[in-house]
Amino acid sequence: MNAMTKILVALLALALATGAAMGQAPQVLNRFSSWAIVRSGELISLSSDSGNIGAGCSDSTMTYLMLVKIIDHSAVVWNPDVKAFYFHFTAWADDGPPSDFKLLVADKGDTSATGVVVLNPEFNDQNTRLWAMLKAARARFSYSTPSGTVRVSAVDLAPAIARFQEECAKIFVANAHRKLKEPIPMQWLNR
């Protein structure tokens, strides 16, 4: 099972845990060059064919969950302050400036790290900055550790992300109408 398959299995497990995907087979909504958008119940995923980068959303999370393949387990470091492992890497879009990031790793042996992208535009943490960087990539998105660099094609990534966000917005809005007293402002959904 490759890394992206494991990521999709984890996202599908999330959907099954919430009861969202009961009795529904995954459906490919769109393909954009090397990117695919898949729906399984109330779970939407965006993944690269390389299996190195992915994102997901569901009606139970009301956020975007970014997933990055761990390419160097020596870059997975324990943070005693929060009692969790983090994958440390540097990322950049196209020829843009690099930035350092740390994404949460559930277990040191895991194959991917996760970051939750909060939809509130006033919230600007590292996960939100990484999402913005991914959205800005036009030719390639890259990330590296001391042991090497991964380059992912970003050709057609902008329309893939736009479509992913449209699909997520549909389930977020439906969920907000069911569960929230105050709906999510629409401008949040276009981050």
Protein backbone atom coordinates (compact mmCIF):
# COMPACT_ATOMS: atom_id res chain seq x y z
CA MET A 1 0.00 0.00 0.00
CA ASN A 2 1.61 3.30 -1.08
CA ALA A 3 1.61 6.44 1.08
CA MET A 4 -1.29 8.15 -0.69
CA THR A 5 -3.38 5.00 -0.38
CA LYS A 6 -2.67 5.00 3.37
CA ILE A 7 -3.66 8.67 3.54
CA LEU A 8 -6.90 8.00 1.71
CA VAL A 9 -7.56 5.01 3.97
CA ALA A 10 -7.06 7.28 7.00
CA LEU A 11 -9.44 9.87 5.54
CA LEU A 12 -11.96 7.18 4.69
CA ALA A 13 -11.66 5.85 8.25
CA LEU A 14 -12.53 9.35 9.44
CA ALA A 15 -15.57 9.35 7.19
CA LEU A 16 -16.63 5.91 8.36
CA ALA A 17 -16.18 6.92 11.99
CA THR A 18 -18.61 9.77 11.43
CA GLY A 19 -20.99 7.52 9.52
CA ALA A 20 -20.60 9.70 6.43
CA ALA A 21 -19.53 7.08 3.90
CA MET A 22 -21.89 4.28 4.83
CA GLY A 23 -22.77 2.30 1.73
CA GLN A 24 -21.13 4.72 -0.70
CA ALA A 25 -18.25 3.84 -3.01
CA PRO A 26 -15.53 6.44 -3.66
CA GLN A 27 -16.29 8.59 -6.70
CA VAL A 28 -13.64 10.46 -8.70
CA LEU A 29 -15.12 13.93 -9.15
CA ASN A 30 -12.34 15.41 -11.27
CA ARG A 31 -8.80 14.90 -12.50
CA PHE A 32 -6.47 17.82 -13.11
CA SER A 33 -3.18 16.61 -14.65
CA SER A 34 -1.56 14.75 -11.74
CA TRP A 35 -4.22 15.70 -9.15
CA ALA A 36 -7.48 13.89 -8.31
CA ILE A 37 -10.52 14.93 -6.31
CA VAL A 38 -12.42 12.00 -4.80
CA ARG A 39 -15.67 11.95 -2.85
CA SER A 40 -16.65 9.17 -0.49
CA GLY A 41 -19.83 10.02 1.37
CA GLU A 42 -19.24 13.35 3.07
CA LEU A 43 -15.45 13.09 2.68
CA ILE A 44 -13.68 15.00 -0.09
CA SER A 45 -10.00 14.39 -0.82
CA LEU A 46 -7.46 16.04 -3.11
CA SER A 47 -4.33 14.04 -3.81
CA SER A 48 -1.28 14.11 -6.03
CA ASP A 49 -0.56 11.06 -8.15
CA SER A 50 2.92 10.99 -6.59
CA GLY A 51 1.39 10.35 -3.17
CA ASN A 52 3.44 13.08 -1.53
CA ILE A 53 0.79 15.74 -0.89
CA GLY A 54 -2.90 15.48 -0.10
CA ALA A 55 -5.78 17.31 1.52
CA GLY A 56 -9.15 16.34 2.81
CA CYS A 57 -12.30 17.73 4.35
CA SER A 58 -15.46 16.25 5.80
CA ASP A 59 -18.68 17.46 7.29
CA SER A 60 -17.43 16.47 10.73
CA THR A 61 -14.19 18.48 10.62
CA MET A 62 -15.25 21.74 8.91
CA THR A 63 -11.55 22.41 8.16
CA TYR A 64 -9.03 21.32 5.55
CA LEU A 65 -6.64 18.60 6.63
CA MET A 66 -3.30 18.72 4.79
CA LEU A 67 -1.17 15.61 4.54
CA VAL A 68 2.52 15.56 3.64
CA LYS A 69 4.50 12.36 3.08
CA ILE A 70 7.39 11.98 5.52
CA ILE A 71 10.55 11.60 3.44
CA ASP A 72 13.07 11.55 6.29
CA HIS A 73 12.24 9.98 9.65
CA SER A 74 15.23 11.70 11.25
CA ALA A 75 13.25 14.93 10.68
CA VAL A 76 10.44 13.62 12.92
CA VAL A 77 11.16 15.21 16.29
CA TRP A 78 9.48 14.89 19.68
CA ASN A 79 8.18 18.17 21.11
CA PRO A 80 8.02 17.73 24.90
CA ASP A 81 5.95 20.91 25.38
CA VAL A 82 2.97 19.45 23.53
CA LYS A 83 3.93 15.78 23.94
CA ALA A 84 3.78 15.00 20.23
CA PHE A 85 5.99 14.24 17.24
CA TYR A 86 6.43 16.80 14.46
CA PHE A 87 7.85 16.45 10.95
CA HIS A 88 10.24 19.34 10.28
CA PHE A 89 10.74 20.39 6.66
CA THR A 90 11.30 23.37 4.39
CA ALA A 91 8.83 24.08 1.56
CA TRP A 92 8.53 26.47 -1.37
CA ALA A 93 6.31 27.07 -4.37
CA ASP A 94 7.97 27.36 -7.79
CA ASP A 95 11.05 29.58 -7.32
CA GLY A 96 9.58 31.40 -4.32
CA PRO A 97 11.26 31.84 -0.95
CA PRO A 98 11.47 28.76 1.28
CA SER A 99 9.76 28.58 4.68
CA ASP A 100 10.18 26.14 7.54
CA PHE A 101 7.23 24.08 8.74
CA LYS A 102 6.41 21.51 11.42
CA LEU A 103 3.41 19.22 10.93
CA LEU A 104 1.96 16.86 13.52
CA VAL A 105 2.81 13.15 13.34
CA ALA A 106 0.56 10.77 15.29
CA ASP A 107 3.27 8.12 15.71
CA LYS A 108 7.01 8.36 14.97
CA GLY A 109 6.73 5.51 12.44
CA ASP A 110 3.86 7.10 10.47
CA THR A 111 4.31 7.78 6.76
CA SER A 112 2.57 11.16 6.72
CA ALA A 113 2.29 14.32 8.78
CA THR A 114 -0.87 16.38 9.12
CA GLY A 115 -1.81 20.01 9.48
CA VAL A 116 -5.27 21.42 10.12
CA VAL A 117 -6.06 24.51 8.04
CA VAL A 118 -8.50 26.69 9.96
CA LEU A 119 -10.98 28.48 7.70
CA ASN A 120 -11.15 31.72 9.71
CA PRO A 121 -9.11 34.24 7.66
CA GLU A 122 -7.96 36.00 10.83
CA PHE A 123 -6.18 32.82 11.89
CA ASN A 124 -2.73 32.74 10.25
CA ASP A 125 -0.75 29.81 11.63
CA GLN A 126 1.90 27.74 9.85
CA ASN A 127 -0.68 25.27 8.48
CA THR A 128 -2.60 28.14 6.88
CA ARG A 129 0.64 29.54 5.42
CA LEU A 130 1.53 26.12 4.00
CA TRP A 131 -1.94 25.88 2.41
CA ALA A 132 -1.51 29.36 0.90
CA MET A 133 1.89 28.34 -0.47
CA LEU A 134 0.42 25.20 -2.04
CA LYS A 135 -2.37 27.27 -3.61
CA ALA A 136 0.20 29.73 -5.02
CA ALA A 137 2.26 27.03 -6.77
CA ARG A 138 1.92 27.06 -10.56
CA ALA A 139 4.66 24.76 -11.88
CA ARG A 140 5.86 22.81 -8.85
CA PHE A 141 5.65 22.56 -5.08
CA SER A 142 8.77 21.34 -3.28
CA TYR A 143 9.70 20.35 0.23
CA SER A 144 12.96 19.14 1.71
CA THR A 145 14.78 17.82 4.73
CA PRO A 146 18.54 17.32 5.14
CA SER A 147 18.21 13.93 3.40
CA GLY A 148 16.58 15.14 0.19
CA THR A 149 13.96 17.08 -1.73
CA VAL A 150 10.55 16.11 -3.10
CA ARG A 151 9.13 17.99 -6.08
CA VAL A 152 5.45 17.67 -6.92
CA SER A 153 3.95 18.93 -10.15
CA ALA A 154 1.68 21.92 -9.56
CA VAL A 155 0.42 22.03 -13.14
CA ASP A 156 -3.36 22.45 -12.89
CA LEU A 157 -3.12 22.52 -9.09
CA ALA A 158 -4.87 25.92 -8.84
CA PRO A 159 -8.06 24.71 -10.58
CA ALA A 160 -7.85 21.43 -8.64
CA ILE A 161 -7.74 23.31 -5.33
CA ALA A 162 -10.56 25.61 -6.45
CA ARG A 163 -12.72 22.59 -7.29
CA PHE A 164 -11.73 20.86 -4.02
CA GLN A 165 -12.77 23.97 -2.08
CA GLU A 166 -16.10 24.15 -3.96
CA GLU A 167 -16.86 20.56 -2.99
CA CYS A 168 -15.81 21.17 0.62
CA ALA A 169 -17.93 24.34 0.75
CA LYS A 170 -20.99 22.32 -0.24
CA ILE A 171 -20.63 19.96 2.70
CA PHE A 172 -19.56 22.73 5.11
CA VAL A 173 -22.62 24.84 4.26
CA ALA A 174 -24.94 21.83 4.51
CA ASN A 175 -23.40 20.96 7.88
CA ALA A 176 -23.61 24.56 9.11
CA HIS A 177 -27.30 24.71 8.31
CA ARG A 178 -27.85 21.51 10.28
CA LYS A 179 -25.59 22.10 13.28
CA LEU A 180 -24.61 25.73 13.72
CA LYS A 181 -26.66 28.64 14.96
CA GLU A 182 -24.50 31.01 12.91
CA PRO A 183 -23.44 29.93 9.40
CA ILE A 184 -19.83 30.13 8.29
CA PRO A 185 -19.13 33.36 6.36
CA MET A 186 -18.77 32.45 2.67
CA GLN A 187 -15.47 34.38 2.33
CA TRP A 188 -13.88 31.89 4.75
CA LEU A 189 -14.49 29.06 2.30
CA ASN A 190 -12.31 30.61 -0.41
CA ARG A 191 -9.08 30.73 1.61
